[in-house]
Amino acid sequence: MSEISPAALSLAALSVEYCKAVTDAAMKQPHEVLRDVIRYIPRIYITLCDLRPYDGDPDAEPEETGAIYDSVTEEQYNEVLDGLRTMLGANDMYLDTPVEEMRYSDTPVAVSLAEQLADIYQSVADCAATIGQTDPEMMPDVLSEMKYRFTAYLSNTLCCALRAANYIYYNVQFDEE
């Protein structure tokens, strides 16, 4: 039996750390959560960007393999989302110009940072759980699926969320106890 690749282990470890950072956000200080978010998101982005699912072949195209299963329940997702919304308060919604709807709209499109962070949570938690329970022989399919998700939508979500979290972290004063 082969071993799990270092890329898969790194991705799983980063995923677990990110999930810890955003879980129970309402019970933590906003700057603590935001500091962790702006530390983990770039590392997740780089790890996924550099991911080579099929034995390091840089020319292999990522595929939608269905190898990552849904481990985050709707209840878990909503708990994380609600906690992030509570923590961010009035700072949750922001105007995001890269949103596709902006191309066809005369009015700005507001986006929820909490929802973006919860979507990242769901994606990386599902991936980490799958990595933890998958045979090493199936790992290329899991990594290919994650790379596919990254190129299809997660890369943009990570970038937009990082920009918004960074702005809030450095420019907003929270009433922290």
mmCIF file of C-alpha atoms in Angstrom:
data_model
loop_
_atom_site.group_PDB
_atom_site.id
_atom_site.type_symbol
_atom_site.label_atom_id
_atom_site.label_comp_id
_atom_site.label_asym_id
_atom_site.label_seq_id
_atom_site.Cartn_x
_atom_site.Cartn_y
_atom_site.Cartn_z
ATOM 1 C CA MET A 1 0.000 0.000 0.000
ATOM 2 C CA SER A 2 1.369 3.420 -0.947
ATOM 3 C CA GLU A 3 1.600 6.381 1.378
ATOM 4 C CA ILE A 4 -0.456 9.564 1.305
ATOM 5 C CA SER A 5 1.401 12.266 -0.588
ATOM 6 C CA PRO A 6 2.948 15.233 1.220
ATOM 7 C CA ALA A 7 0.648 17.538 -0.793
ATOM 8 C CA ALA A 8 -2.431 15.732 0.527
ATOM 9 C CA LEU A 9 -1.131 15.802 4.093
ATOM 10 C CA SER A 10 -0.309 19.496 3.837
ATOM 11 C CA LEU A 11 -3.732 20.295 2.414
ATOM 12 C CA ALA A 12 -5.472 18.274 5.113
ATOM 13 C CA ALA A 13 -3.461 19.940 7.888
ATOM 14 C CA LEU A 14 -4.149 23.446 6.563
ATOM 15 C CA SER A 15 -7.805 22.572 6.163
ATOM 16 C CA VAL A 16 -8.093 21.425 9.763
ATOM 17 C CA GLU A 17 -6.377 24.577 11.026
ATOM 18 C CA TYR A 18 -8.658 26.820 8.972
ATOM 19 C CA CYS A 19 -11.736 24.966 10.210
ATOM 20 C CA LYS A 20 -10.598 25.404 13.822
ATOM 21 C CA ALA A 21 -10.133 29.121 13.199
ATOM 22 C CA VAL A 22 -13.662 29.741 11.948
ATOM 23 C CA THR A 23 -15.550 27.281 14.140
ATOM 24 C CA ASP A 24 -17.268 29.006 17.058
ATOM 25 C CA ALA A 25 -16.297 32.428 15.654
ATOM 26 C CA ALA A 26 -19.047 34.126 17.655
ATOM 27 C CA MET A 27 -17.316 33.038 20.855
ATOM 28 C CA LYS A 28 -13.933 34.466 19.800
ATOM 29 C CA GLN A 29 -12.584 37.960 19.407
ATOM 30 C CA PRO A 30 -13.133 39.238 15.827
ATOM 31 C CA HIS A 31 -9.503 40.262 15.350
ATOM 32 C CA GLU A 32 -8.347 36.809 16.468
ATOM 33 C CA VAL A 33 -10.558 35.066 13.897
ATOM 34 C CA LEU A 34 -9.707 37.539 11.134
ATOM 35 C CA ARG A 35 -5.980 37.276 11.892
ATOM 36 C CA ASP A 36 -6.187 33.508 11.530
ATOM 37 C CA VAL A 37 -8.272 33.764 8.353
ATOM 38 C CA ILE A 38 -5.779 36.089 6.680
ATOM 39 C CA ARG A 39 -2.963 33.745 7.701
ATOM 40 C CA TYR A 40 -4.591 30.526 6.420
ATOM 41 C CA ILE A 41 -6.331 31.626 3.227
ATOM 42 C CA PRO A 42 -3.117 32.469 1.310
ATOM 43 C CA ARG A 43 -1.533 29.202 2.408
ATOM 44 C CA ILE A 44 -4.586 27.236 1.270
ATOM 45 C CA TYR A 45 -4.546 29.134 -2.028
ATOM 46 C CA ILE A 46 -0.859 28.412 -2.652
ATOM 47 C CA THR A 47 -1.211 24.763 -1.666
ATOM 48 C CA LEU A 48 -4.140 24.281 -4.046
ATOM 49 C CA CYS A 49 -2.467 26.293 -6.796
ATOM 50 C CA ASP A 50 0.640 24.102 -6.592
ATOM 51 C CA LEU A 51 -1.342 20.858 -6.284
ATOM 52 C CA ARG A 52 -0.363 18.207 -8.832
ATOM 53 C CA PRO A 53 -2.929 15.417 -8.456
ATOM 54 C CA TYR A 54 -1.434 12.817 -10.777
ATOM 55 C CA ASP A 55 2.052 12.009 -9.568
ATOM 56 C CA GLY A 56 3.184 15.588 -9.968
ATOM 57 C CA ASP A 57 2.362 15.819 -13.684
ATOM 58 C CA PRO A 58 2.134 19.586 -14.297
ATOM 59 C CA ASP A 59 0.209 19.025 -17.546
ATOM 60 C CA ALA A 60 -2.542 16.888 -16.042
ATOM 61 C CA GLU A 61 -5.903 18.624 -16.199
ATOM 62 C CA PRO A 62 -7.952 18.571 -13.007
ATOM 63 C CA GLU A 63 -11.153 16.587 -13.308
ATOM 64 C CA GLU A 64 -14.471 16.546 -11.554
ATOM 65 C CA THR A 65 -14.133 13.043 -10.147
ATOM 66 C CA GLY A 66 -16.732 13.102 -7.384
ATOM 67 C CA ALA A 67 -14.088 11.635 -5.081
ATOM 68 C CA ILE A 68 -14.689 14.188 -2.316
ATOM 69 C CA TYR A 69 -17.735 13.353 -0.310
ATOM 70 C CA ASP A 70 -19.926 15.755 1.626
ATOM 71 C CA SER A 71 -19.002 15.459 5.285
ATOM 72 C CA VAL A 72 -20.201 18.879 6.493
ATOM 73 C CA THR A 73 -23.881 18.727 7.343
ATOM 74 C CA GLU A 74 -26.236 21.604 6.634
ATOM 75 C CA GLU A 75 -26.507 22.134 10.392
ATOM 76 C CA GLN A 76 -22.712 22.370 10.778
ATOM 77 C CA TYR A 77 -22.463 24.767 7.844
ATOM 78 C CA ASN A 78 -25.215 26.977 9.280
ATOM 79 C CA GLU A 79 -23.584 26.994 12.725
ATOM 80 C CA VAL A 80 -20.305 28.211 11.231
ATOM 81 C CA LEU A 81 -22.115 30.723 9.007
ATOM 82 C CA ASP A 82 -24.196 32.097 11.898
ATOM 83 C CA GLY A 83 -21.134 32.371 14.116
ATOM 84 C CA LEU A 84 -19.229 34.264 11.456
ATOM 85 C CA ARG A 85 -22.181 36.578 10.790
ATOM 86 C CA THR A 86 -22.501 37.296 14.506
ATOM 87 C CA MET A 87 -18.784 37.973 14.813
ATOM 88 C CA LEU A 88 -18.636 40.255 11.762
ATOM 89 C CA GLY A 89 -21.887 42.067 12.532
ATOM 90 C CA ALA A 90 -22.327 45.107 10.301
ATOM 91 C CA ASN A 91 -19.009 44.315 8.595
ATOM 92 C CA ASP A 92 -20.326 41.116 6.988
ATOM 93 C CA MET A 93 -21.603 42.598 3.728
ATOM 94 C CA TYR A 94 -19.263 44.290 1.270
ATOM 95 C CA LEU A 95 -19.313 45.379 -2.365
ATOM 96 C CA ASP A 96 -17.476 42.966 -4.596
ATOM 97 C CA THR A 97 -16.767 44.086 -8.142
ATOM 98 C CA PRO A 98 -15.447 40.737 -9.479
ATOM 99 C CA VAL A 99 -18.899 39.202 -8.960
ATOM 100 C CA GLU A 100 -20.251 38.156 -12.372
ATOM 101 C CA GLU A 101 -23.606 39.853 -11.728
ATOM 102 C CA MET A 102 -21.810 43.231 -11.636
ATOM 103 C CA ARG A 103 -21.214 43.015 -15.381
ATOM 104 C CA TYR A 104 -24.938 43.220 -16.035
ATOM 105 C CA SER A 105 -26.038 45.484 -13.198
ATOM 106 C CA ASP A 106 -26.248 49.222 -12.723
ATOM 107 C CA THR A 107 -26.260 48.759 -8.966
ATOM 108 C CA PRO A 108 -23.480 47.404 -6.759
ATOM 109 C CA VAL A 109 -23.631 43.759 -5.695
ATOM 110 C CA ALA A 110 -23.197 43.074 -1.994
ATOM 111 C CA VAL A 111 -21.496 39.863 -0.897
ATOM 112 C CA SER A 112 -21.403 38.208 2.519
ATOM 113 C CA LEU A 113 -17.891 37.629 3.841
ATOM 114 C CA ALA A 114 -19.341 35.196 6.393
ATOM 115 C CA GLU A 115 -20.856 33.154 3.583
ATOM 116 C CA GLN A 116 -17.583 33.115 1.665
ATOM 117 C CA LEU A 117 -15.667 32.005 4.757
ATOM 118 C CA ALA A 118 -18.300 29.327 5.467
ATOM 119 C CA ASP A 119 -18.092 28.115 1.849
ATOM 120 C CA ILE A 120 -14.316 27.794 2.217
ATOM 121 C CA TYR A 121 -14.888 25.943 5.491
ATOM 122 C CA GLN A 122 -17.229 23.483 3.785
ATOM 123 C CA SER A 123 -14.869 22.843 0.868
ATOM 124 C CA VAL A 124 -11.746 22.293 2.943
ATOM 125 C CA ALA A 125 -13.527 20.341 5.692
ATOM 126 C CA ASP A 126 -15.025 17.965 3.118
ATOM 127 C CA CYS A 127 -11.601 17.564 1.523
ATOM 128 C CA ALA A 128 -9.807 16.929 4.829
ATOM 129 C CA ALA A 129 -12.408 14.379 5.923
ATOM 130 C CA THR A 130 -12.133 12.590 2.580
ATOM 131 C CA ILE A 131 -8.321 12.553 2.733
ATOM 132 C CA GLY A 132 -8.502 11.106 6.234
ATOM 133 C CA GLN A 133 -10.724 8.225 5.137
ATOM 134 C CA THR A 134 -9.550 7.476 1.600
ATOM 135 C CA ASP A 135 -7.172 4.761 0.518
ATOM 136 C CA PRO A 136 -3.891 6.220 -0.739
ATOM 137 C CA GLU A 137 -4.519 4.664 -4.163
ATOM 138 C CA MET A 138 -7.607 6.893 -4.545
ATOM 139 C CA MET A 139 -5.762 10.049 -3.493
ATOM 140 C CA PRO A 140 -5.033 11.257 -7.046
ATOM 141 C CA ASP A 141 -8.793 11.378 -7.693
ATOM 142 C CA VAL A 142 -9.399 13.279 -4.448
ATOM 143 C CA LEU A 143 -6.654 15.778 -5.264
ATOM 144 C CA SER A 144 -7.858 16.137 -8.832
ATOM 145 C CA GLU A 145 -11.374 16.888 -7.585
ATOM 146 C CA MET A 146 -10.031 19.496 -5.169
ATOM 147 C CA LYS A 147 -7.898 21.072 -7.894
ATOM 148 C CA TYR A 148 -10.975 21.137 -10.142
ATOM 149 C CA ARG A 149 -13.001 22.893 -7.442
ATOM 150 C CA PHE A 150 -10.144 25.330 -6.938
ATOM 151 C CA THR A 151 -9.964 26.288 -10.606
ATOM 152 C CA ALA A 152 -13.757 26.342 -11.036
ATOM 153 C CA TYR A 153 -14.704 28.600 -8.114
ATOM 154 C CA LEU A 154 -12.723 28.238 -4.906
ATOM 155 C CA SER A 155 -9.718 30.281 -6.072
ATOM 156 C CA ASN A 156 -11.922 33.330 -6.624
ATOM 157 C CA THR A 157 -13.711 32.838 -3.304
ATOM 158 C CA LEU A 158 -10.387 32.618 -1.477
ATOM 159 C CA CYS A 159 -9.071 35.814 -3.115
ATOM 160 C CA CYS A 160 -12.213 37.854 -2.520
ATOM 161 C CA ALA A 161 -12.582 36.683 1.071
ATOM 162 C CA LEU A 162 -8.937 37.440 1.799
ATOM 163 C CA ARG A 163 -9.262 40.973 0.438
ATOM 164 C CA ALA A 164 -12.380 41.683 2.510
ATOM 165 C CA ALA A 165 -11.020 40.060 5.691
ATOM 166 C CA ASN A 166 -7.759 41.970 5.316
ATOM 167 C CA TYR A 167 -9.596 45.275 4.983
ATOM 168 C CA ILE A 168 -11.730 44.617 8.052
ATOM 169 C CA TYR A 169 -8.784 43.391 10.114
ATOM 170 C CA TYR A 170 -6.708 46.507 9.465
ATOM 171 C CA ASN A 171 -9.435 49.158 9.286
ATOM 172 C CA VAL A 172 -12.287 48.266 11.623
ATOM 173 C CA GLN A 173 -12.358 48.712 15.366
ATOM 174 C CA PHE A 174 -14.469 46.105 17.157
ATOM 175 C CA ASP A 175 -15.749 46.497 20.694
ATOM 176 C CA GLU A 176 -13.787 43.556 22.036
ATOM 177 C CA GLU A 177 -14.053 42.507 25.649
#
